[in-house]
Protein backbone atom coordinates (compact mmCIF):
# COMPACT_ATOMS: atom_id res chain seq x y z
CA UNK A 1 0.00 0.00 0.00
CA UNK A 2 1.17 3.52 -0.87
CA UNK A 3 0.33 6.68 1.03
CA UNK A 4 -1.49 9.17 -1.21
CA UNK A 5 -2.74 12.71 -0.74
CA UNK A 6 -5.80 13.92 -2.66
CA UNK A 7 -6.42 17.63 -2.90
CA UNK A 8 -9.87 18.70 -4.02
CA UNK A 9 -10.48 22.08 -5.58
CA UNK A 10 -13.25 24.44 -4.65
CA UNK A 11 -15.40 22.55 -2.17
CA UNK A 12 -17.00 24.11 0.91
CA UNK A 13 -16.14 27.63 -0.22
CA UNK A 14 -18.80 30.25 0.42
CA UNK A 15 -21.43 27.60 1.11
CA UNK A 16 -21.15 26.19 -2.41
CA UNK A 17 -20.28 22.67 -3.54
CA UNK A 18 -20.63 21.44 0.02
CA UNK A 19 -19.22 18.05 0.96
CA UNK A 20 -18.95 16.97 4.58
CA UNK A 21 -15.58 15.39 5.32
CA UNK A 22 -17.35 12.41 6.93
CA UNK A 23 -19.22 11.83 3.63
CA UNK A 24 -16.01 12.18 1.63
CA UNK A 25 -14.25 9.73 3.92
CA UNK A 26 -17.12 7.26 3.55
CA UNK A 27 -17.03 7.63 -0.25
CA UNK A 28 -13.30 6.88 -0.26
CA UNK A 29 -13.95 3.76 1.81
CA UNK A 30 -16.54 2.50 -0.68
CA UNK A 31 -13.90 2.90 -3.41
CA UNK A 32 -11.59 0.56 -1.49
CA UNK A 33 -9.09 3.02 -0.03
CA UNK A 34 -7.85 2.48 3.50
CA UNK A 35 -6.62 4.46 6.52
CA UNK A 36 -8.46 7.53 5.26
CA UNK A 37 -7.87 10.82 7.04
CA UNK A 38 -9.26 14.24 6.22
CA UNK A 39 -7.68 17.56 7.06
CA UNK A 40 -9.80 20.72 7.33
CA UNK A 41 -12.95 21.29 5.30
CA UNK A 42 -11.27 22.38 2.05
CA UNK A 43 -10.87 18.82 0.76
CA UNK A 44 -7.58 17.30 1.80
CA UNK A 45 -7.37 13.51 2.06
CA UNK A 46 -4.56 11.24 3.16
CA UNK A 47 -5.11 7.54 2.46
CA UNK A 48 -3.57 4.25 1.45
CA UNK A 49 -3.99 2.98 -2.09
CA UNK A 50 -2.99 -0.24 -3.79
CA UNK A 51 0.58 -0.08 -5.11
CA UNK A 52 -0.67 -0.75 -8.64
CA UNK A 53 -2.89 2.34 -8.79
CA UNK A 54 -1.53 5.39 -10.57
CA UNK A 55 -2.30 8.95 -9.39
CA UNK A 56 -4.15 9.84 -12.63
CA UNK A 57 -6.41 6.81 -12.28
CA UNK A 58 -7.24 7.69 -8.67
CA UNK A 59 -7.99 11.29 -9.69
CA UNK A 60 -10.41 10.17 -12.38
CA UNK A 61 -12.07 7.59 -10.14
CA UNK A 62 -12.58 10.11 -7.34
CA UNK A 63 -13.83 12.86 -9.69
CA UNK A 64 -16.38 10.42 -11.18
CA UNK A 65 -17.50 9.17 -7.75
CA UNK A 66 -17.99 12.72 -6.46
CA UNK A 67 -19.98 13.69 -9.55
CA UNK A 68 -22.19 10.63 -9.16
CA UNK A 69 -22.77 11.06 -5.40
CA UNK A 70 -22.95 14.87 -5.07
CA UNK A 71 -24.03 15.90 -8.62
CA UNK A 72 -21.26 18.43 -9.23
CA UNK A 73 -17.76 18.30 -10.64
CA UNK A 74 -14.73 18.65 -8.39
CA UNK A 75 -11.21 18.68 -9.82
CA UNK A 76 -8.89 16.37 -7.86
CA UNK A 77 -5.10 16.23 -7.81
CA UNK A 78 -3.50 13.15 -6.25
CA UNK A 79 0.06 13.24 -4.95
CA UNK A 80 2.41 10.79 -3.32
CA UNK A 81 4.15 11.45 -0.04
CA UNK A 82 7.34 11.86 -2.10
CA UNK A 83 5.69 14.64 -4.14
CA UNK A 84 5.02 16.59 -0.94
CA UNK A 85 8.55 15.98 0.40
CA UNK A 86 10.02 17.16 -2.90
CA UNK A 87 7.93 20.34 -2.79
CA UNK A 88 9.13 21.05 0.74
CA UNK A 89 12.74 20.75 -0.38
CA UNK A 90 12.37 22.81 -3.57
CA UNK A 91 10.39 25.85 -2.40
CA UNK A 92 12.66 28.81 -3.22
CA UNK A 93 10.79 31.07 -0.76
CA UNK A 94 10.88 28.70 2.22
CA UNK A 95 13.87 29.74 4.29
CA UNK A 96 14.61 29.64 8.00
CA UNK A 97 13.38 33.20 8.52
CA UNK A 98 10.44 33.00 6.09
CA UNK A 99 6.99 34.14 7.15
CA UNK A 100 5.09 31.01 6.19
CA UNK A 101 1.83 32.98 6.25
CA UNK A 102 2.99 34.52 2.95
CA UNK A 103 3.78 31.19 1.28
CA UNK A 104 1.42 29.11 -0.87
CA UNK A 105 1.75 26.18 -3.20
CA UNK A 106 -0.31 25.70 -6.32
CA UNK A 107 -0.33 22.06 -7.39
CA UNK A 108 -0.60 21.49 -11.14
CA UNK A 109 -2.06 18.22 -12.41
CA UNK A 110 0.51 17.97 -15.19
CA UNK A 111 3.69 19.56 -16.45
CA UNK A 112 2.94 22.76 -18.38
CA UNK A 113 3.96 23.02 -22.03
CA UNK A 114 7.28 24.82 -22.43
CA UNK A 115 5.92 27.74 -24.48
CA UNK A 116 3.10 28.43 -22.01
CA UNK A 117 5.51 28.10 -19.09
CA UNK A 118 7.98 30.55 -20.68
CA UNK A 119 5.20 33.10 -21.22
CA UNK A 120 3.91 32.84 -17.63
CA UNK A 121 7.42 33.06 -16.20
CA UNK A 122 7.96 36.31 -18.14
CA UNK A 123 5.12 38.01 -16.24
CA UNK A 124 5.74 40.19 -13.20
CA UNK A 125 3.27 40.55 -10.34
CA UNK A 126 5.53 42.38 -7.89
CA UNK A 127 5.55 42.47 -4.97
CA UNK A 128 4.07 38.96 -5.26
CA UNK A 129 6.43 36.36 -6.67
CA UNK A 130 6.16 32.85 -8.04
CA UNK A 131 8.42 30.12 -9.31
CA UNK A 132 7.21 27.05 -11.19
CA UNK A 133 9.25 23.92 -10.63
CA UNK A 134 7.85 20.78 -12.22
CA UNK A 135 4.18 20.50 -11.30
CA UNK A 136 4.43 23.02 -8.45
CA UNK A 137 3.94 26.78 -8.54
CA UNK A 138 5.53 28.20 -5.40
CA UNK A 139 4.00 31.53 -4.43
CA UNK A 140 5.10 34.34 -2.16
CA UNK A 141 2.38 36.92 -1.45
CA UNK A 142 3.49 40.14 0.17
CA UNK A 143 -0.10 40.77 1.27
CA UNK A 144 -3.00 38.31 1.32
CA UNK A 145 -3.28 35.47 -1.20
CA UNK A 146 -6.87 36.53 -1.82
CA UNK A 147 -5.61 39.89 -3.11
CA UNK A 148 -3.02 38.32 -5.39
CA UNK A 149 -3.41 37.78 -9.12
CA UNK A 150 -1.58 34.44 -8.75
CA UNK A 151 -4.77 32.41 -8.43
CA UNK A 152 -5.82 28.94 -9.51
CA UNK A 153 -7.70 30.51 -12.42
CA UNK A 154 -4.58 32.40 -13.54
CA UNK A 155 -2.44 29.26 -13.67
CA UNK A 156 -5.20 27.16 -15.25
CA UNK A 157 -5.95 29.68 -18.00
CA UNK A 158 -2.35 30.54 -18.82
CA UNK A 159 -0.87 27.04 -18.51
CA UNK A 160 -3.93 25.02 -19.63
CA UNK A 161 -3.69 22.63 -16.67
CA UNK A 162 -5.81 21.93 -13.58
CA UNK A 163 -4.57 23.65 -10.44
CA UNK A 164 -5.39 23.95 -6.77
CA UNK A 165 -3.64 25.95 -4.08
CA UNK A 166 -2.93 25.37 -0.42
CA UNK A 167 -1.26 27.66 2.08
CA UNK A 168 2.14 26.56 3.34
CA UNK A 169 0.80 25.59 6.79
CA UNK A 170 -1.57 23.14 5.11
CA UNK A 171 1.24 21.71 2.95
CA UNK A 172 3.33 21.15 6.08
CA UNK A 173 0.40 19.50 7.85
CA UNK A 174 -0.33 17.19 4.90
CA UNK A 175 3.31 16.11 4.91
CA UNK A 176 3.17 15.51 8.66
CA UNK A 177 -0.03 13.46 8.38
CA UNK A 178 1.41 11.37 5.55
CA UNK A 179 4.40 10.15 7.58
mmCIF file of C-alpha atoms in Angstrom:
data_model
loop_
_atom_site.group_PDB
_atom_site.id
_atom_site.type_symbol
_atom_site.label_atom_id
_atom_site.label_comp_id
_atom_site.label_asym_id
_atom_site.label_seq_id
_atom_site.Cartn_x
_atom_site.Cartn_y
_atom_site.Cartn_z
ATOM 1 C CA UNK A 1 0.000 0.000 0.000
ATOM 2 C CA UNK A 2 1.174 3.520 -0.868
ATOM 3 C CA UNK A 3 0.330 6.684 1.030
ATOM 4 C CA UNK A 4 -1.486 9.175 -1.212
ATOM 5 C CA UNK A 5 -2.737 12.707 -0.736
ATOM 6 C CA UNK A 6 -5.796 13.916 -2.655
ATOM 7 C CA UNK A 7 -6.420 17.629 -2.895
ATOM 8 C CA UNK A 8 -9.873 18.697 -4.024
ATOM 9 C CA UNK A 9 -10.485 22.079 -5.582
ATOM 10 C CA UNK A 10 -13.255 24.438 -4.650
ATOM 11 C CA UNK A 11 -15.396 22.548 -2.166
ATOM 12 C CA UNK A 12 -17.002 24.108 0.908
ATOM 13 C CA UNK A 13 -16.142 27.628 -0.219
ATOM 14 C CA UNK A 14 -18.797 30.246 0.416
ATOM 15 C CA UNK A 15 -21.429 27.599 1.106
ATOM 16 C CA UNK A 16 -21.155 26.190 -2.411
ATOM 17 C CA UNK A 17 -20.282 22.670 -3.536
ATOM 18 C CA UNK A 18 -20.632 21.443 0.022
ATOM 19 C CA UNK A 19 -19.222 18.054 0.964
ATOM 20 C CA UNK A 20 -18.953 16.970 4.579
ATOM 21 C CA UNK A 21 -15.585 15.393 5.323
ATOM 22 C CA UNK A 22 -17.349 12.408 6.929
ATOM 23 C CA UNK A 23 -19.216 11.834 3.632
ATOM 24 C CA UNK A 24 -16.014 12.181 1.631
ATOM 25 C CA UNK A 25 -14.250 9.728 3.918
ATOM 26 C CA UNK A 26 -17.124 7.264 3.553
ATOM 27 C CA UNK A 27 -17.032 7.626 -0.247
ATOM 28 C CA UNK A 28 -13.301 6.881 -0.262
ATOM 29 C CA UNK A 29 -13.951 3.758 1.808
ATOM 30 C CA UNK A 30 -16.540 2.501 -0.679
ATOM 31 C CA UNK A 31 -13.902 2.899 -3.406
ATOM 32 C CA UNK A 32 -11.592 0.557 -1.491
ATOM 33 C CA UNK A 33 -9.092 3.019 -0.029
ATOM 34 C CA UNK A 34 -7.846 2.481 3.501
ATOM 35 C CA UNK A 35 -6.624 4.464 6.519
ATOM 36 C CA UNK A 36 -8.460 7.535 5.260
ATOM 37 C CA UNK A 37 -7.868 10.821 7.044
ATOM 38 C CA UNK A 38 -9.256 14.245 6.222
ATOM 39 C CA UNK A 39 -7.677 17.565 7.058
ATOM 40 C CA UNK A 40 -9.800 20.716 7.327
ATOM 41 C CA UNK A 41 -12.953 21.292 5.304
ATOM 42 C CA UNK A 42 -11.272 22.375 2.049
ATOM 43 C CA UNK A 43 -10.871 18.822 0.758
ATOM 44 C CA UNK A 44 -7.575 17.302 1.799
ATOM 45 C CA UNK A 45 -7.367 13.513 2.065
ATOM 46 C CA UNK A 46 -4.561 11.240 3.162
ATOM 47 C CA UNK A 47 -5.111 7.538 2.462
ATOM 48 C CA UNK A 48 -3.568 4.250 1.448
ATOM 49 C CA UNK A 49 -3.989 2.980 -2.086
ATOM 50 C CA UNK A 50 -2.989 -0.242 -3.786
ATOM 51 C CA UNK A 51 0.578 -0.079 -5.110
ATOM 52 C CA UNK A 52 -0.675 -0.745 -8.644
ATOM 53 C CA UNK A 53 -2.892 2.342 -8.786
ATOM 54 C CA UNK A 54 -1.530 5.394 -10.572
ATOM 55 C CA UNK A 55 -2.303 8.950 -9.391
ATOM 56 C CA UNK A 56 -4.150 9.841 -12.626
ATOM 57 C CA UNK A 57 -6.411 6.809 -12.275
ATOM 58 C CA UNK A 58 -7.242 7.691 -8.670
ATOM 59 C CA UNK A 59 -7.991 11.285 -9.691
ATOM 60 C CA UNK A 60 -10.412 10.168 -12.376
ATOM 61 C CA UNK A 61 -12.070 7.594 -10.135
ATOM 62 C CA UNK A 62 -12.577 10.113 -7.338
ATOM 63 C CA UNK A 63 -13.831 12.861 -9.689
ATOM 64 C CA UNK A 64 -16.375 10.424 -11.181
ATOM 65 C CA UNK A 65 -17.503 9.167 -7.753
ATOM 66 C CA UNK A 66 -17.985 12.724 -6.455
ATOM 67 C CA UNK A 67 -19.975 13.694 -9.551
ATOM 68 C CA UNK A 68 -22.187 10.632 -9.157
ATOM 69 C CA UNK A 69 -22.770 11.060 -5.404
ATOM 70 C CA UNK A 70 -22.948 14.866 -5.072
ATOM 71 C CA UNK A 71 -24.031 15.904 -8.615
ATOM 72 C CA UNK A 72 -21.260 18.433 -9.226
ATOM 73 C CA UNK A 73 -17.758 18.300 -10.644
ATOM 74 C CA UNK A 74 -14.734 18.650 -8.392
ATOM 75 C CA UNK A 75 -11.209 18.680 -9.818
ATOM 76 C CA UNK A 76 -8.894 16.370 -7.857
ATOM 77 C CA UNK A 77 -5.101 16.227 -7.806
ATOM 78 C CA UNK A 78 -3.499 13.149 -6.249
ATOM 79 C CA UNK A 79 0.056 13.237 -4.949
ATOM 80 C CA UNK A 80 2.406 10.788 -3.323
ATOM 81 C CA UNK A 81 4.148 11.447 -0.043
ATOM 82 C CA UNK A 82 7.342 11.856 -2.101
ATOM 83 C CA UNK A 83 5.685 14.645 -4.145
ATOM 84 C CA UNK A 84 5.021 16.594 -0.937
ATOM 85 C CA UNK A 85 8.546 15.977 0.397
ATOM 86 C CA UNK A 86 10.017 17.164 -2.903
ATOM 87 C CA UNK A 87 7.927 20.341 -2.790
ATOM 88 C CA UNK A 88 9.127 21.050 0.745
ATOM 89 C CA UNK A 89 12.739 20.753 -0.384
ATOM 90 C CA UNK A 90 12.373 22.812 -3.574
ATOM 91 C CA UNK A 91 10.394 25.847 -2.405
ATOM 92 C CA UNK A 92 12.664 28.810 -3.217
ATOM 93 C CA UNK A 93 10.793 31.073 -0.763
ATOM 94 C CA UNK A 94 10.884 28.701 2.224
ATOM 95 C CA UNK A 95 13.873 29.744 4.287
ATOM 96 C CA UNK A 96 14.609 29.637 8.005
ATOM 97 C CA UNK A 97 13.380 33.203 8.520
ATOM 98 C CA UNK A 98 10.437 32.998 6.086
ATOM 99 C CA UNK A 99 6.987 34.143 7.146
ATOM 100 C CA UNK A 100 5.089 31.011 6.185
ATOM 101 C CA UNK A 101 1.829 32.978 6.253
ATOM 102 C CA UNK A 102 2.990 34.516 2.954
ATOM 103 C CA UNK A 103 3.775 31.186 1.280
ATOM 104 C CA UNK A 104 1.424 29.115 -0.868
ATOM 105 C CA UNK A 105 1.750 26.175 -3.197
ATOM 106 C CA UNK A 106 -0.308 25.695 -6.324
ATOM 107 C CA UNK A 107 -0.334 22.059 -7.385
ATOM 108 C CA UNK A 108 -0.599 21.488 -11.140
ATOM 109 C CA UNK A 109 -2.058 18.225 -12.410
ATOM 110 C CA UNK A 110 0.512 17.967 -15.195
ATOM 111 C CA UNK A 111 3.689 19.563 -16.445
ATOM 112 C CA UNK A 112 2.943 22.760 -18.382
ATOM 113 C CA UNK A 113 3.962 23.017 -22.026
ATOM 114 C CA UNK A 114 7.283 24.824 -22.431
ATOM 115 C CA UNK A 115 5.925 27.745 -24.479
ATOM 116 C CA UNK A 116 3.100 28.425 -22.012
ATOM 117 C CA UNK A 117 5.506 28.100 -19.091
ATOM 118 C CA UNK A 118 7.976 30.552 -20.675
ATOM 119 C CA UNK A 119 5.202 33.102 -21.218
ATOM 120 C CA UNK A 120 3.910 32.838 -17.634
ATOM 121 C CA UNK A 121 7.423 33.064 -16.205
ATOM 122 C CA UNK A 122 7.960 36.307 -18.138
ATOM 123 C CA UNK A 123 5.117 38.010 -16.237
ATOM 124 C CA UNK A 124 5.744 40.191 -13.198
ATOM 125 C CA UNK A 125 3.266 40.545 -10.339
ATOM 126 C CA UNK A 126 5.532 42.381 -7.886
ATOM 127 C CA UNK A 127 5.546 42.471 -4.974
ATOM 128 C CA UNK A 128 4.067 38.958 -5.260
ATOM 129 C CA UNK A 129 6.427 36.356 -6.672
ATOM 130 C CA UNK A 130 6.158 32.850 -8.037
ATOM 131 C CA UNK A 131 8.424 30.118 -9.308
ATOM 132 C CA UNK A 132 7.210 27.050 -11.190
ATOM 133 C CA UNK A 133 9.254 23.923 -10.630
ATOM 134 C CA UNK A 134 7.850 20.785 -12.220
ATOM 135 C CA UNK A 135 4.176 20.504 -11.302
ATOM 136 C CA UNK A 136 4.432 23.018 -8.449
ATOM 137 C CA UNK A 137 3.940 26.782 -8.536
ATOM 138 C CA UNK A 138 5.528 28.198 -5.404
ATOM 139 C CA UNK A 139 3.998 31.532 -4.435
ATOM 140 C CA UNK A 140 5.096 34.336 -2.158
ATOM 141 C CA UNK A 141 2.378 36.918 -1.451
ATOM 142 C CA UNK A 142 3.486 40.136 0.173
ATOM 143 C CA UNK A 143 -0.099 40.766 1.268
ATOM 144 C CA UNK A 144 -3.003 38.314 1.322
ATOM 145 C CA UNK A 145 -3.279 35.468 -1.202
ATOM 146 C CA UNK A 146 -6.874 36.530 -1.824
ATOM 147 C CA UNK A 147 -5.608 39.894 -3.105
ATOM 148 C CA UNK A 148 -3.016 38.324 -5.394
ATOM 149 C CA UNK A 149 -3.409 37.776 -9.122
ATOM 150 C CA UNK A 150 -1.577 34.443 -8.749
ATOM 151 C CA UNK A 151 -4.766 32.407 -8.433
ATOM 152 C CA UNK A 152 -5.820 28.935 -9.512
ATOM 153 C CA UNK A 153 -7.699 30.514 -12.424
ATOM 154 C CA UNK A 154 -4.584 32.404 -13.539
ATOM 155 C CA UNK A 155 -2.442 29.259 -13.672
ATOM 156 C CA UNK A 156 -5.204 27.165 -15.254
ATOM 157 C CA UNK A 157 -5.951 29.683 -17.995
ATOM 158 C CA UNK A 158 -2.351 30.544 -18.816
ATOM 159 C CA UNK A 159 -0.867 27.043 -18.507
ATOM 160 C CA UNK A 160 -3.935 25.023 -19.634
ATOM 161 C CA UNK A 161 -3.690 22.629 -16.669
ATOM 162 C CA UNK A 162 -5.810 21.934 -13.583
ATOM 163 C CA UNK A 163 -4.567 23.645 -10.444
ATOM 164 C CA UNK A 164 -5.395 23.954 -6.771
ATOM 165 C CA UNK A 165 -3.645 25.949 -4.078
ATOM 166 C CA UNK A 166 -2.926 25.372 -0.415
ATOM 167 C CA UNK A 167 -1.256 27.664 2.079
ATOM 168 C CA UNK A 168 2.136 26.555 3.336
ATOM 169 C CA UNK A 169 0.797 25.594 6.789
ATOM 170 C CA UNK A 170 -1.568 23.136 5.112
ATOM 171 C CA UNK A 171 1.237 21.712 2.951
ATOM 172 C CA UNK A 172 3.333 21.148 6.082
ATOM 173 C CA UNK A 173 0.403 19.500 7.850
ATOM 174 C CA UNK A 174 -0.331 17.193 4.898
ATOM 175 C CA UNK A 175 3.310 16.108 4.909
ATOM 176 C CA UNK A 176 3.174 15.509 8.663
ATOM 177 C CA UNK A 177 -0.026 13.457 8.383
ATOM 178 C CA UNK A 178 1.413 11.374 5.546
ATOM 179 C CA UNK A 179 4.396 10.154 7.584
#
